[in-house]
C-alpha cells in the first residue's frame, strides 16, 4: 500500500472513531453571586441565597465588583437543598482569610445530610 493510501485509510478510521465518540460536555455558568448589593442575589440563574446570621459587606478590597462578603463566626449563606442537583459541579471564589491557617477552607462547601461537611 502506498503511503498516501495508508494515510487516507488511517484518516478514515480516525474520523469514524471521532464521530462515534460521545460529544464533549462544556461547562456552563449556572449561578453567579457577586455580593455587590448587600445581598446574595444570583445574577445568572435566579437562585438567591438566604443569609443566616449577620453577613457584613466590605468595600475596602474586593477583587472583582464593588463589595466583598465578610463571613465571621457562624455566619453563612443557605441555599435550597435542591439548588445544586448536578452530581458534579465546580465552585470558584476569591478568599482573603484573616489568618494563615487553612482551617477556613472546610466551611465553604457543605452538603447537609448528604455525606458532606455539616
JSON list of C-alpha atoms in Angstrom, two decimals:
[
{"chain": "A", "resi": 1, "resn": "UNK", "atom": "CA", "xyz": [0.00, 0.00, 0.00]},
{"chain": "A", "resi": 2, "resn": "UNK", "atom": "CA", "xyz": [1.36, 3.39, -0.95]},
{"chain": "A", "resi": 3, "resn": "UNK", "atom": "CA", "xyz": [1.99, 5.95, 1.85]},
{"chain": "A", "resi": 4, "resn": "UNK", "atom": "CA", "xyz": [-0.81, 8.21, 0.58]},
{"chain": "A", "resi": 5, "resn": "UNK", "atom": "CA", "xyz": [-3.33, 5.35, 0.67]},
{"chain": "A", "resi": 6, "resn": "UNK", "atom": "CA", "xyz": [-2.14, 4.31, 4.16]},
{"chain": "A", "resi": 7, "resn": "UNK", "atom": "CA", "xyz": [-2.68, 7.86, 5.36]},
{"chain": "A", "resi": 8, "resn": "UNK", "atom": "CA", "xyz": [-6.13, 8.02, 3.73]},
{"chain": "A", "resi": 9, "resn": "UNK", "atom": "CA", "xyz": [-7.14, 4.70, 5.32]},
{"chain": "A", "resi": 10, "resn": "UNK", "atom": "CA", "xyz": [-5.82, 5.79, 8.74]},
{"chain": "A", "resi": 11, "resn": "UNK", "atom": "CA", "xyz": [-7.58, 9.15, 8.43]},
{"chain": "A", "resi": 12, "resn": "UNK", "atom": "CA", "xyz": [-10.90, 7.46, 7.56]},
{"chain": "A", "resi": 13, "resn": "UNK", "atom": "CA", "xyz": [-10.64, 5.16, 10.60]},
{"chain": "A", "resi": 14, "resn": "UNK", "atom": "CA", "xyz": [-9.71, 8.08, 12.87]},
{"chain": "A", "resi": 15, "resn": "UNK", "atom": "CA", "xyz": [-12.60, 10.18, 11.55]},
{"chain": "A", "resi": 16, "resn": "UNK", "atom": "CA", "xyz": [-15.04, 7.31, 12.16]},
{"chain": "A", "resi": 17, "resn": "UNK", "atom": "CA", "xyz": [-13.73, 6.87, 15.71]},
{"chain": "A", "resi": 18, "resn": "UNK", "atom": "CA", "xyz": [-14.12, 10.57, 16.43]},
{"chain": "A", "resi": 19, "resn": "UNK", "atom": "CA", "xyz": [-17.65, 10.57, 15.02]},
{"chain": "A", "resi": 20, "resn": "UNK", "atom": "CA", "xyz": [-18.61, 7.67, 17.30]},
{"chain": "A", "resi": 21, "resn": "UNK", "atom": "CA", "xyz": [-17.15, 9.29, 20.42]},
{"chain": "A", "resi": 22, "resn": "UNK", "atom": "CA", "xyz": [-19.52, 10.93, 22.89]},
{"chain": "A", "resi": 23, "resn": "UNK", "atom": "CA", "xyz": [-19.96, 14.66, 22.37]},
{"chain": "A", "resi": 24, "resn": "UNK", "atom": "CA", "xyz": [-17.88, 16.90, 24.61]},
{"chain": "A", "resi": 25, "resn": "UNK", "atom": "CA", "xyz": [-19.54, 18.43, 27.64]},
{"chain": "A", "resi": 26, "resn": "UNK", "atom": "CA", "xyz": [-18.91, 22.13, 28.01]},
{"chain": "A", "resi": 27, "resn": "UNK", "atom": "CA", "xyz": [-19.09, 23.96, 31.30]},
{"chain": "A", "resi": 28, "resn": "UNK", "atom": "CA", "xyz": [-21.91, 26.45, 31.61]},
{"chain": "A", "resi": 29, "resn": "UNK", "atom": "CA", "xyz": [-22.20, 29.19, 34.20]},
{"chain": "A", "resi": 30, "resn": "UNK", "atom": "CA", "xyz": [-25.36, 28.37, 36.14]},
{"chain": "A", "resi": 31, "resn": "UNK", "atom": "CA", "xyz": [-25.19, 30.68, 39.16]},
{"chain": "A", "resi": 32, "resn": "UNK", "atom": "CA", "xyz": [-23.18, 33.81, 39.97]},
{"chain": "A", "resi": 33, "resn": "UNK", "atom": "CA", "xyz": [-23.07, 35.67, 43.28]},
{"chain": "A", "resi": 34, "resn": "UNK", "atom": "CA", "xyz": [-21.14, 38.95, 43.22]},
{"chain": "A", "resi": 35, "resn": "UNK", "atom": "CA", "xyz": [-22.17, 40.20, 46.71]},
{"chain": "A", "resi": 36, "resn": "UNK", "atom": "CA", "xyz": [-22.22, 43.72, 45.24]},
{"chain": "A", "resi": 37, "resn": "UNK", "atom": "CA", "xyz": [-25.61, 44.80, 46.58]},
{"chain": "A", "resi": 38, "resn": "UNK", "atom": "CA", "xyz": [-25.51, 43.73, 50.25]},
{"chain": "A", "resi": 39, "resn": "UNK", "atom": "CA", "xyz": [-27.40, 40.53, 49.46]},
{"chain": "A", "resi": 40, "resn": "UNK", "atom": "CA", "xyz": [-26.94, 37.07, 47.95]},
{"chain": "A", "resi": 41, "resn": "UNK", "atom": "CA", "xyz": [-28.50, 37.72, 44.54]},
{"chain": "A", "resi": 42, "resn": "UNK", "atom": "CA", "xyz": [-27.93, 35.19, 41.75]},
{"chain": "A", "resi": 43, "resn": "UNK", "atom": "CA", "xyz": [-27.35, 37.34, 38.66]},
{"chain": "A", "resi": 44, "resn": "UNK", "atom": "CA", "xyz": [-27.42, 34.36, 36.26]},
{"chain": "A", "resi": 45, "resn": "UNK", "atom": "CA", "xyz": [-29.76, 31.62, 37.46]},
{"chain": "A", "resi": 46, "resn": "UNK", "atom": "CA", "xyz": [-32.18, 33.35, 39.81]},
{"chain": "A", "resi": 47, "resn": "UNK", "atom": "CA", "xyz": [-31.36, 31.15, 42.84]},
{"chain": "A", "resi": 48, "resn": "UNK", "atom": "CA", "xyz": [-30.90, 33.68, 45.60]},
{"chain": "A", "resi": 49, "resn": "UNK", "atom": "CA", "xyz": [-29.34, 32.63, 48.88]},
{"chain": "A", "resi": 50, "resn": "UNK", "atom": "CA", "xyz": [-30.58, 33.34, 52.39]},
{"chain": "A", "resi": 51, "resn": "UNK", "atom": "CA", "xyz": [-28.17, 34.92, 54.86]},
{"chain": "A", "resi": 52, "resn": "UNK", "atom": "CA", "xyz": [-28.05, 33.12, 58.21]},
{"chain": "A", "resi": 53, "resn": "UNK", "atom": "CA", "xyz": [-26.55, 35.27, 60.94]},
{"chain": "A", "resi": 54, "resn": "UNK", "atom": "CA", "xyz": [-25.23, 38.73, 60.22]},
{"chain": "A", "resi": 55, "resn": "UNK", "atom": "CA", "xyz": [-23.34, 38.98, 56.98]},
{"chain": "A", "resi": 56, "resn": "UNK", "atom": "CA", "xyz": [-21.22, 42.11, 56.64]},
{"chain": "A", "resi": 57, "resn": "UNK", "atom": "CA", "xyz": [-20.17, 43.61, 53.33]},
{"chain": "A", "resi": 58, "resn": "UNK", "atom": "CA", "xyz": [-16.79, 45.26, 52.90]},
{"chain": "A", "resi": 59, "resn": "UNK", "atom": "CA", "xyz": [-15.89, 47.61, 50.07]},
{"chain": "A", "resi": 60, "resn": "UNK", "atom": "CA", "xyz": [-12.25, 48.13, 51.08]},
{"chain": "A", "resi": 61, "resn": "UNK", "atom": "CA", "xyz": [-10.52, 45.46, 49.00]},
{"chain": "A", "resi": 62, "resn": "UNK", "atom": "CA", "xyz": [-12.80, 43.49, 46.67]},
{"chain": "A", "resi": 63, "resn": "UNK", "atom": "CA", "xyz": [-11.05, 41.56, 43.89]},
{"chain": "A", "resi": 64, "resn": "UNK", "atom": "CA", "xyz": [-13.97, 41.83, 41.50]},
{"chain": "A", "resi": 65, "resn": "UNK", "atom": "CA", "xyz": [-17.05, 44.01, 41.63]},
{"chain": "A", "resi": 66, "resn": "UNK", "atom": "CA", "xyz": [-17.65, 46.68, 44.25]},
{"chain": "A", "resi": 67, "resn": "UNK", "atom": "CA", "xyz": [-18.00, 44.74, 47.52]},
{"chain": "A", "resi": 68, "resn": "UNK", "atom": "CA", "xyz": [-16.97, 41.56, 49.29]},
{"chain": "A", "resi": 69, "resn": "UNK", "atom": "CA", "xyz": [-18.92, 39.45, 51.80]},
{"chain": "A", "resi": 70, "resn": "UNK", "atom": "CA", "xyz": [-17.29, 39.12, 55.21]},
{"chain": "A", "resi": 71, "resn": "UNK", "atom": "CA", "xyz": [-18.08, 35.84, 56.97]},
{"chain": "A", "resi": 72, "resn": "UNK", "atom": "CA", "xyz": [-17.25, 35.50, 60.65]},
{"chain": "A", "resi": 73, "resn": "UNK", "atom": "CA", "xyz": [-18.32, 33.16, 63.43]},
{"chain": "A", "resi": 74, "resn": "UNK", "atom": "CA", "xyz": [-21.46, 31.25, 62.49]},
{"chain": "A", "resi": 75, "resn": "UNK", "atom": "CA", "xyz": [-22.50, 33.45, 59.55]},
{"chain": "A", "resi": 76, "resn": "UNK", "atom": "CA", "xyz": [-23.22, 31.66, 56.28]},
{"chain": "A", "resi": 77, "resn": "UNK", "atom": "CA", "xyz": [-25.40, 31.61, 53.18]},
{"chain": "A", "resi": 78, "resn": "UNK", "atom": "CA", "xyz": [-28.03, 28.90, 52.84]},
{"chain": "A", "resi": 79, "resn": "UNK", "atom": "CA", "xyz": [-29.47, 27.66, 49.54]},
{"chain": "A", "resi": 80, "resn": "UNK", "atom": "CA", "xyz": [-32.40, 25.35, 48.85]},
{"chain": "A", "resi": 81, "resn": "UNK", "atom": "CA", "xyz": [-31.49, 21.69, 49.26]},
{"chain": "A", "resi": 82, "resn": "UNK", "atom": "CA", "xyz": [-32.08, 21.07, 45.55]},
{"chain": "A", "resi": 83, "resn": "UNK", "atom": "CA", "xyz": [-30.06, 24.10, 44.44]},
{"chain": "A", "resi": 84, "resn": "UNK", "atom": "CA", "xyz": [-27.13, 22.11, 43.12]},
{"chain": "A", "resi": 85, "resn": "UNK", "atom": "CA", "xyz": [-28.70, 18.95, 41.76]},
{"chain": "A", "resi": 86, "resn": "UNK", "atom": "CA", "xyz": [-25.84, 18.02, 39.43]},
{"chain": "A", "resi": 87, "resn": "UNK", "atom": "CA", "xyz": [-23.62, 15.18, 40.60]},
{"chain": "A", "resi": 88, "resn": "UNK", "atom": "CA", "xyz": [-20.55, 17.22, 39.70]},
{"chain": "A", "resi": 89, "resn": "UNK", "atom": "CA", "xyz": [-20.02, 20.96, 39.84]},
{"chain": "A", "resi": 90, "resn": "UNK", "atom": "CA", "xyz": [-17.26, 23.47, 40.38]},
{"chain": "A", "resi": 91, "resn": "UNK", "atom": "CA", "xyz": [-17.23, 26.38, 42.78]},
{"chain": "A", "resi": 92, "resn": "UNK", "atom": "CA", "xyz": [-14.87, 29.30, 42.21]},
{"chain": "A", "resi": 93, "resn": "UNK", "atom": "CA", "xyz": [-14.42, 32.09, 44.71]},
{"chain": "A", "resi": 94, "resn": "UNK", "atom": "CA", "xyz": [-11.99, 34.73, 45.94]},
{"chain": "A", "resi": 95, "resn": "UNK", "atom": "CA", "xyz": [-10.94, 34.19, 49.54]},
{"chain": "A", "resi": 96, "resn": "UNK", "atom": "CA", "xyz": [-8.99, 36.53, 51.76]},
{"chain": "A", "resi": 97, "resn": "UNK", "atom": "CA", "xyz": [-8.53, 34.75, 55.10]},
{"chain": "A", "resi": 98, "resn": "UNK", "atom": "CA", "xyz": [-7.86, 36.74, 58.26]},
{"chain": "A", "resi": 99, "resn": "UNK", "atom": "CA", "xyz": [-5.45, 34.00, 59.37]},
{"chain": "A", "resi": 100, "resn": "UNK", "atom": "CA", "xyz": [-2.72, 31.95, 57.72]},
{"chain": "A", "resi": 101, "resn": "UNK", "atom": "CA", "xyz": [-4.33, 28.69, 58.89]},
{"chain": "A", "resi": 102, "resn": "UNK", "atom": "CA", "xyz": [-6.09, 26.58, 56.26]},
{"chain": "A", "resi": 103, "resn": "UNK", "atom": "CA", "xyz": [-8.92, 25.68, 58.65]},
{"chain": "A", "resi": 104, "resn": "UNK", "atom": "CA", "xyz": [-11.09, 28.32, 56.94]},
{"chain": "A", "resi": 105, "resn": "UNK", "atom": "CA", "xyz": [-11.47, 26.13, 53.82]},
{"chain": "A", "resi": 106, "resn": "UNK", "atom": "CA", "xyz": [-13.72, 23.41, 55.27]},
{"chain": "A", "resi": 107, "resn": "UNK", "atom": "CA", "xyz": [-16.85, 25.53, 55.91]},
{"chain": "A", "resi": 108, "resn": "UNK", "atom": "CA", "xyz": [-17.10, 26.79, 52.33]},
{"chain": "A", "resi": 109, "resn": "UNK", "atom": "CA", "xyz": [-18.64, 23.65, 50.85]},
{"chain": "A", "resi": 110, "resn": "UNK", "atom": "CA", "xyz": [-21.26, 21.82, 52.85]},
{"chain": "A", "resi": 111, "resn": "UNK", "atom": "CA", "xyz": [-23.78, 19.17, 51.90]},
{"chain": "A", "resi": 112, "resn": "UNK", "atom": "CA", "xyz": [-26.44, 18.92, 54.58]},
{"chain": "A", "resi": 113, "resn": "UNK", "atom": "CA", "xyz": [-27.38, 15.31, 55.16]},
{"chain": "A", "resi": 114, "resn": "UNK", "atom": "CA", "xyz": [-25.63, 14.12, 52.01]},
{"chain": "A", "resi": 115, "resn": "UNK", "atom": "CA", "xyz": [-22.33, 12.91, 53.40]},
{"chain": "A", "resi": 116, "resn": "UNK", "atom": "CA", "xyz": [-20.52, 16.22, 53.04]},
{"chain": "A", "resi": 117, "resn": "UNK", "atom": "CA", "xyz": [-19.38, 18.65, 55.67]},
{"chain": "A", "resi": 118, "resn": "UNK", "atom": "CA", "xyz": [-22.19, 19.67, 58.05]}
]
